[in-house]
C-alpha cells in the first residue's frame, strides 16, 4: 500500500490511538509517534487515507521543532521514518495553549452568539468574521473528554498548572507563534491559529505533541485573505470538507473519498509542505516497493525498535 491507515504491531505496547496518530512505547521506554495518513473531518475519521499526509505532518512538525529549538527545547529524539518520530516521554501538562490571530472557528461562532470573553480574553463589539486581532491572543483550554475554555486564573485554581508554569507557557507560546507567523507570511501563508502542548522533563518545560501542522493549526493563503477575508478557507482540509458537503446523502457525509478527491488532497498537503520548508517532501518508498508500512517496519528494525516480523 502507498498509504498508512493504521499501524498495528504485536511487538510494541500501544499507548494511545488518536484520530490521526498511533503512539507506542519503544523498548527503551521512549515514545514512538506514528503519524498515519488518516484524515479527520467533521469529527470523524474518513475511511480513505490520504497518501503522504502522515509524512507531511510528521515532516512539518519535525521542521518546526528544529527551527524553534532556540525558543524552547522539545521532545524530539529523532525521525526514524518519514511517518515516525521517536520522542522523549514527558509528564504532560493537561492544557492546550491555543493562540489566535484572527476571529474564526469556534471563537467566531461564540462571538456571533454574543460571547465577548474567551478564556479570560475580552474582545470588543463590532468585530467582523476573520478580522485580525491587534496582536495574537492566548485562549487556553483544559485537555479532557471535551476541551473546555478556561481562564488562566481558573487553570491555576483548579490545579491544572501552577501560575509560574502557566506564565512560562504563555510567553513561549506567543514567541513560537510570532516566529512561525513571520516565517509563513514570507511564504504567502497566514498562520491563523494553532495550539501548543507542553510537558515537564526532569522538571523543565519542554514542547511536546506536534507543532504548526495543518492538524493543530489553521493556514490560510495570504492571497485568498487579501481578496476576500471572510471567504478565506483552510488551505489543506477545506477542499475535502466542501466535497463532503456537496456529496451528502440522506443527511450523511460520505465516509470515503473518491480517488480523484484523495489525490487532490495529497497534492495540497505536499504543496503546503514545500511552501513552508522550501523543499519537496521526499516521498520515495522505492526501497520497500512503494509500500509505506514495509518501509516503516524496515526503518524500525534498523533502529533496533522492532524485530523482523
Ligand atoms: N512527548 C510526550 N510525552 C507525553 N505525552 C505526549 C507526548 N507527546 C504527545 N503526548 C500526548 O499524547 C497524546 C497524543 O494524542 P493524539 O495523537 O493527539 O490523539 P488525539 O488528540 O486525537 O486523542 C496527547 O494526549 C498528547 O498530550
Ligand atoms: Mg491531539
Short mmCIF file of C-alpha atoms and ligand atoms in Angstrom, two decimals:
data_model
loop_
_atom_site.label_atom_id
_atom_site.label_comp_id
_atom_site.label_asym_id
_atom_site.label_seq_id
_atom_site.Cartn_x
_atom_site.Cartn_y
_atom_site.Cartn_z
CA UNK A 1 0.00 0.00 0.00
CA UNK A 2 1.19 3.50 -0.73
CA UNK A 3 -0.76 4.76 2.29
CA UNK A 4 -0.69 4.12 6.01
CA UNK A 5 -4.17 3.90 7.52
CA UNK A 6 -3.17 2.41 10.84
CA UNK A 7 -0.11 0.78 12.22
CA UNK A 8 -0.61 -2.37 14.24
CA UNK A 9 2.15 -4.43 15.70
CA UNK A 10 2.06 -7.02 18.47
CA UNK A 11 5.71 -6.21 19.17
CA UNK A 12 5.09 -2.82 20.77
CA UNK A 13 2.80 -1.62 23.51
CA UNK A 14 0.13 0.74 22.17
CA UNK A 15 -0.05 3.86 24.33
CA UNK A 16 -2.76 5.76 22.54
CA UNK A 17 -4.65 5.58 19.29
CA UNK A 18 -5.67 9.12 18.36
CA UNK A 19 -7.66 10.32 15.41
CA UNK A 20 -4.56 10.54 13.27
CA UNK A 21 -1.57 9.32 15.27
CA UNK A 22 -0.82 5.97 16.88
CA UNK A 23 1.61 6.18 19.81
CA UNK A 24 3.67 3.24 21.04
CA UNK A 25 6.18 2.57 23.79
CA UNK A 26 9.64 1.91 22.38
CA UNK A 27 11.67 -0.79 24.17
CA UNK A 28 13.89 1.98 25.55
CA UNK A 29 10.82 3.47 27.28
CA UNK A 30 10.61 6.31 24.82
CA UNK A 31 7.53 7.35 22.88
CA UNK A 32 7.12 6.30 19.28
CA UNK A 33 4.66 8.52 17.42
CA UNK A 34 3.39 7.06 14.16
CA UNK A 35 1.65 9.69 12.08
CA UNK A 36 -0.76 7.90 9.77
CA UNK A 37 -2.47 9.09 6.59
CA UNK A 38 -5.88 9.23 8.31
CA UNK A 39 -7.88 12.39 7.76
CA UNK A 40 -10.48 13.58 10.18
CA UNK A 41 -13.25 15.92 9.02
CA UNK A 42 -16.48 16.92 10.75
CA UNK A 43 -15.33 15.00 13.82
CA UNK A 44 -14.99 11.65 12.16
CA UNK A 45 -12.12 9.84 10.54
CA UNK A 46 -12.61 9.06 6.86
CA UNK A 47 -12.19 5.51 5.61
CA UNK A 48 -9.90 6.68 2.83
CA UNK A 49 -6.39 7.60 3.93
CA UNK A 50 -4.72 10.46 2.06
CA UNK A 51 -1.37 9.44 0.62
CA UNK A 52 1.62 11.30 2.12
CA UNK A 53 -0.48 13.24 4.63
CA UNK A 54 1.25 11.50 7.55
CA UNK A 55 4.72 12.19 6.19
CA UNK A 56 3.76 15.82 5.53
CA UNK A 57 2.51 16.30 9.09
CA UNK A 58 5.39 14.47 10.70
CA UNK A 59 7.86 16.31 8.45
CA UNK A 60 6.35 19.73 9.18
CA UNK A 61 6.37 19.11 12.93
CA UNK A 62 10.00 17.98 12.73
CA UNK A 63 10.87 21.04 10.68
CA UNK A 64 9.32 23.37 13.26
CA UNK A 65 10.67 21.58 16.31
CA UNK A 66 14.14 22.01 14.83
CA UNK A 67 13.59 25.64 13.81
CA UNK A 68 12.27 26.63 17.25
CA UNK A 69 14.87 24.93 19.41
CA UNK A 70 16.29 28.34 20.29
CA UNK A 71 12.91 29.30 21.78
CA UNK A 72 12.21 26.14 23.76
CA UNK A 73 13.53 22.55 23.86
CA UNK A 74 11.17 19.84 22.61
CA UNK A 75 10.52 16.12 22.84
CA UNK A 76 12.08 15.03 19.54
CA UNK A 77 14.87 12.47 19.71
CA UNK A 78 14.91 11.51 16.04
CA UNK A 79 12.86 10.85 12.93
CA UNK A 80 13.05 7.11 12.38
CA UNK A 81 10.93 7.16 9.24
CA UNK A 82 9.08 9.89 7.30
CA UNK A 83 5.98 8.89 9.32
CA UNK A 84 7.59 8.23 12.70
CA UNK A 85 9.07 10.39 15.44
CA UNK A 86 10.87 8.96 18.43
CA UNK A 87 10.19 11.32 21.34
CA UNK A 88 11.12 11.73 24.97
CA UNK A 89 8.33 10.76 27.32
CA UNK A 90 7.36 13.86 29.28
CA UNK A 91 4.92 14.45 32.08
CA UNK A 92 2.18 16.14 30.02
CA UNK A 93 0.55 19.34 31.25
CA UNK A 94 -3.16 18.88 30.59
CA UNK A 95 -3.65 22.27 28.99
CA UNK A 96 -3.94 23.26 25.34
CA UNK A 97 -2.33 26.61 24.70
CA UNK A 98 -4.44 27.96 21.85
CA UNK A 99 -3.02 31.06 20.14
CA UNK A 100 -5.22 33.03 17.75
CA UNK A 101 -4.57 35.96 15.49
CA UNK A 102 -7.93 36.04 13.66
CA UNK A 103 -11.56 35.78 14.71
CA UNK A 104 -12.67 32.43 13.28
CA UNK A 105 -13.70 28.88 14.13
CA UNK A 106 -15.31 28.18 17.48
CA UNK A 107 -14.45 31.69 18.67
CA UNK A 108 -16.33 33.27 15.77
CA UNK A 109 -19.31 31.00 16.45
CA UNK A 110 -19.32 32.10 20.09
CA UNK A 111 -18.86 35.73 19.10
CA UNK A 112 -21.90 35.61 16.81
CA UNK A 113 -23.95 34.36 19.73
CA UNK A 114 -22.87 37.32 21.83
CA UNK A 115 -19.92 35.86 23.72
CA UNK A 116 -17.26 38.51 24.37
CA UNK A 117 -14.97 36.83 26.87
CA UNK A 118 -12.89 33.84 25.78
CA UNK A 119 -10.68 32.07 28.30
CA UNK A 120 -10.23 35.36 30.10
CA UNK A 121 -9.64 37.48 26.97
CA UNK A 122 -12.31 40.14 26.40
CA UNK A 123 -12.92 41.35 22.87
CA UNK A 124 -14.97 44.39 21.77
CA UNK A 125 -18.30 44.56 19.93
CA UNK A 126 -18.35 45.18 16.19
CA UNK A 127 -15.71 42.73 15.04
CA UNK A 128 -16.26 41.00 11.70
CA UNK A 129 -15.68 37.43 10.59
CA UNK A 130 -11.99 36.63 10.14
CA UNK A 131 -10.91 40.03 11.46
CA UNK A 132 -7.30 40.18 12.58
CA UNK A 133 -6.66 40.98 16.25
CA UNK A 134 -4.33 43.86 17.17
CA UNK A 135 -1.99 41.15 18.46
CA UNK A 136 -2.19 37.38 18.94
CA UNK A 137 -4.24 36.23 21.94
CA UNK A 138 -3.90 33.12 24.10
CA UNK A 139 -7.16 31.28 24.84
CA UNK A 140 -6.24 28.14 26.79
CA UNK A 141 -8.46 25.09 27.22
CA UNK A 142 -8.23 22.13 29.54
CA UNK A 143 -7.36 18.77 27.99
CA UNK A 144 -10.17 16.42 29.00
CA UNK A 145 -13.04 14.46 27.40
CA UNK A 146 -14.17 17.63 25.71
CA UNK A 147 -11.81 20.57 25.90
CA UNK A 148 -13.12 23.43 27.99
CA UNK A 149 -12.37 27.14 27.67
CA UNK A 150 -10.93 28.32 30.95
CA UNK A 151 -9.25 31.44 32.31
CA UNK A 152 -5.60 31.24 33.36
CA UNK A 153 -6.71 32.03 36.94
CA UNK A 154 -9.04 29.03 36.96
CA UNK A 155 -6.43 26.77 35.37
CA UNK A 156 -4.31 27.53 38.41
CA UNK A 157 -7.18 27.40 40.92
CA UNK A 158 -8.32 24.01 39.59
CA UNK A 159 -4.78 22.69 39.77
CA UNK A 160 -4.11 22.09 36.07
CA UNK A 161 -0.87 24.06 36.18
CA UNK A 162 0.98 26.40 38.54
CA UNK A 163 0.85 30.15 37.94
CA UNK A 164 4.56 30.23 37.34
CA UNK A 165 4.48 27.46 34.73
CA UNK A 166 1.46 28.98 33.03
CA UNK A 167 3.30 32.24 32.63
CA UNK A 168 6.25 30.43 31.03
CA UNK A 169 3.89 28.59 28.69
CA UNK A 170 2.14 31.81 27.73
CA UNK A 171 5.36 33.62 26.91
CA UNK A 172 6.77 30.67 24.94
CA UNK A 173 3.52 30.12 23.02
CA UNK A 174 3.48 33.73 21.84
CA UNK A 175 7.15 33.62 20.93
CA UNK A 176 6.61 30.44 18.90
CA UNK A 177 3.53 31.87 17.24
CA UNK A 178 5.17 35.14 16.25
CA UNK A 179 8.24 33.36 14.93
CA UNK A 180 6.22 30.96 12.77
CA UNK A 181 3.77 33.66 11.62
CA UNK A 182 6.59 35.70 10.21
CA UNK A 183 8.21 32.70 8.51
CA UNK A 184 4.94 31.69 6.90
CA UNK A 185 3.97 35.24 5.93
CA UNK A 186 7.16 35.46 3.91
CA UNK A 187 5.89 32.39 2.04
CA UNK A 188 2.36 33.64 1.40
CA UNK A 189 0.72 31.69 4.24
CA UNK A 190 -1.19 33.12 7.19
CA UNK A 191 -0.85 31.25 10.46
CA UNK A 192 -4.40 31.90 11.65
CA UNK A 193 -4.31 30.00 14.92
CA UNK A 194 -2.67 26.98 16.48
CA UNK A 195 -2.28 25.10 19.74
CA UNK A 196 0.76 24.04 21.70
CA UNK A 197 1.15 21.32 24.30
CA UNK A 198 3.85 21.33 26.93
CA UNK A 199 5.29 18.80 29.31
CA UNK A 200 7.85 18.54 32.05
CA UNK A 201 11.06 16.65 31.56
CA UNK A 202 13.37 16.46 34.58
CA UNK A 203 11.36 19.33 36.00
CA UNK A 204 11.91 21.55 32.95
CA UNK A 205 9.33 22.83 30.50
CA UNK A 206 9.52 21.33 27.00
CA UNK A 207 7.29 21.37 23.93
CA UNK A 208 5.57 18.04 23.16
CA UNK A 209 2.98 16.63 20.75
CA UNK A 210 3.03 18.36 17.35
CA UNK A 211 3.70 21.92 16.26
CA UNK A 212 2.41 24.10 13.41
CA UNK A 213 0.89 21.24 11.43
CA UNK A 214 -2.36 21.51 9.47
CA UNK A 215 -3.98 19.28 12.14
CA UNK A 216 -3.03 21.57 15.02
CA UNK A 217 -3.32 24.88 13.16
CA UNK A 218 -5.28 26.81 10.58
CA UNK A 219 -3.46 28.02 7.48
CA UNK A 220 -4.95 30.49 5.01
CA UNK A 221 -3.44 31.60 1.76
CA UNK A 222 -2.49 35.30 2.16
CA UNK A 223 -3.72 35.85 -1.39
CA UNK A 224 -7.19 34.45 -0.63
CA UNK A 225 -7.41 36.51 2.52
CA UNK A 226 -6.44 39.74 0.75
CA UNK A 227 -9.04 39.11 -1.96
CA UNK A 228 -11.91 38.46 0.45
CA UNK A 229 -11.12 37.99 4.15
CA UNK A 230 -14.46 36.44 5.05
CA UNK A 231 -14.11 33.79 2.36
CA UNK A 232 -10.61 32.65 3.35
CA UNK A 233 -10.52 28.88 3.80
CA UNK A 234 -8.16 26.39 5.32
CA UNK A 235 -5.57 25.56 2.66
CA UNK A 236 -5.49 21.87 3.49
CA UNK A 237 -8.77 20.37 4.58
CA UNK A 238 -11.39 22.81 3.32
CA UNK A 239 -11.33 21.27 -0.13
CA UNK A 240 -12.20 17.85 1.33
CA UNK A 241 -14.86 19.36 3.61
CA UNK A 242 -16.53 21.11 0.69
CA UNK A 243 -16.57 17.89 -1.29
CA UNK A 244 -18.13 16.05 1.67
CA UNK A 245 -20.81 18.73 1.98
CA UNK A 246 -21.56 18.64 -1.75
CA UNK A 247 -21.90 14.86 -1.67
CA UNK A 248 -24.04 14.47 1.42
CA UNK A 249 -26.68 11.76 1.08
CA UNK A 250 -29.67 11.32 3.38
CA UNK A 251 -28.10 13.84 5.69
CA UNK A 252 -24.88 11.81 5.97
CA UNK A 253 -21.43 12.82 4.79
CA UNK A 254 -19.69 10.24 2.61
CA UNK A 255 -17.32 8.13 4.69
CA UNK A 256 -14.82 7.70 1.89
CA UNK A 257 -13.23 9.91 -0.75
CA UNK A 258 -13.02 9.16 -4.45
CA UNK A 259 -9.50 8.50 -5.78
CA UNK A 260 -9.56 11.89 -7.52
CA UNK A 261 -10.50 13.81 -4.37
CA UNK A 262 -7.97 11.92 -2.33
CA UNK A 263 -5.26 12.66 -4.93
CA UNK A 264 -6.12 16.36 -4.90
CA UNK A 265 -5.92 16.38 -1.10
CA UNK A 266 -2.46 14.78 -1.35
CA UNK A 267 -1.39 17.45 -3.83
CA UNK A 268 -2.47 20.18 -1.40
CA UNK A 269 -0.64 18.69 1.57
CA UNK A 270 2.55 18.26 -0.48
CA UNK A 271 2.25 21.84 -1.69
CA UNK A 272 1.95 23.22 1.84
CA UNK A 273 4.98 21.19 2.91
CA UNK A 274 7.07 22.54 0.08
CA UNK A 275 5.95 26.12 0.54
CA UNK A 276 6.80 26.11 4.22
CA UNK A 277 10.04 24.15 4.23
CA UNK A 278 11.32 25.26 0.82
CA UNK A 279 11.95 21.70 -0.39
CA UNK A 280 9.67 18.98 -1.74
CA UNK A 281 8.81 16.13 0.61
CA UNK A 282 10.95 13.11 -0.08
CA UNK A 283 8.23 10.59 -0.81
CA UNK A 284 10.32 7.86 -2.35
CA UNK A 285 9.39 4.47 -0.92
CA UNK A 286 11.28 2.57 -3.59
CA UNK A 287 13.36 0.53 -1.19
CA UNK A 288 10.12 -1.08 0.01
CA UNK A 289 8.47 -1.30 -3.41
CA UNK A 290 6.19 1.67 -2.68
CA UNK A 291 4.78 0.02 0.45
CA UNK A 292 4.74 2.57 3.29
CA UNK A 293 4.20 0.03 6.04
CA UNK A 294 7.03 -2.18 4.80
CA UNK A 295 9.36 0.82 4.66
CA UNK A 296 8.31 1.86 8.15
CA UNK A 297 8.84 -1.59 9.66
CA UNK A 298 12.17 -1.82 7.88
CA UNK A 299 13.24 1.51 9.41
CA UNK A 300 12.11 0.45 12.90
CA UNK A 301 14.03 -2.80 12.57
CA UNK A 302 17.12 -0.85 11.50
CA UNK A 303 16.69 1.36 14.57
CA UNK A 304 16.54 -1.72 16.80
CA UNK A 305 12.99 -0.97 17.89
CA UNK A 306 11.31 -3.90 16.17
CA UNK A 307 12.45 -7.34 15.21
CA UNK A 308 12.00 -8.70 11.74
CA UNK A 309 8.39 -9.98 11.65
N1 LIG B 1 6.39 13.57 24.47
C1 LIG B 1 5.22 13.29 25.02
N2 LIG B 1 5.16 12.84 26.28
C2 LIG B 1 3.97 12.53 26.86
N3 LIG B 1 2.78 12.66 26.24
C3 LIG B 1 2.78 13.14 24.97
C4 LIG B 1 3.99 13.48 24.29
N4 LIG B 1 3.66 13.92 23.06
C5 LIG B 1 2.32 13.85 22.96
N5 LIG B 1 1.77 13.40 24.10
C6 LIG B 1 0.35 13.18 24.39
O1 LIG B 1 -0.09 12.09 23.61
C7 LIG B 1 -1.44 12.28 23.22
C8 LIG B 1 -1.48 12.18 21.72
O2 LIG B 1 -2.76 12.12 21.29
P1 LIG B 1 -3.11 12.41 19.80
O3 LIG B 1 -2.29 11.53 18.92
O4 LIG B 1 -3.00 13.89 19.58
O5 LIG B 1 -4.59 11.94 19.71
P2 LIG B 1 -5.97 12.67 19.94
O6 LIG B 1 -5.66 14.09 20.32
O7 LIG B 1 -6.66 12.51 18.63
O8 LIG B 1 -6.58 11.85 21.05
C9 LIG B 1 -1.86 13.65 23.70
O9 LIG B 1 -2.59 13.50 24.89
C10 LIG B 1 -0.53 14.34 23.99
O10 LIG B 1 -0.60 15.28 25.03
MG1 LIG B 2 -4.19 15.60 19.98
#
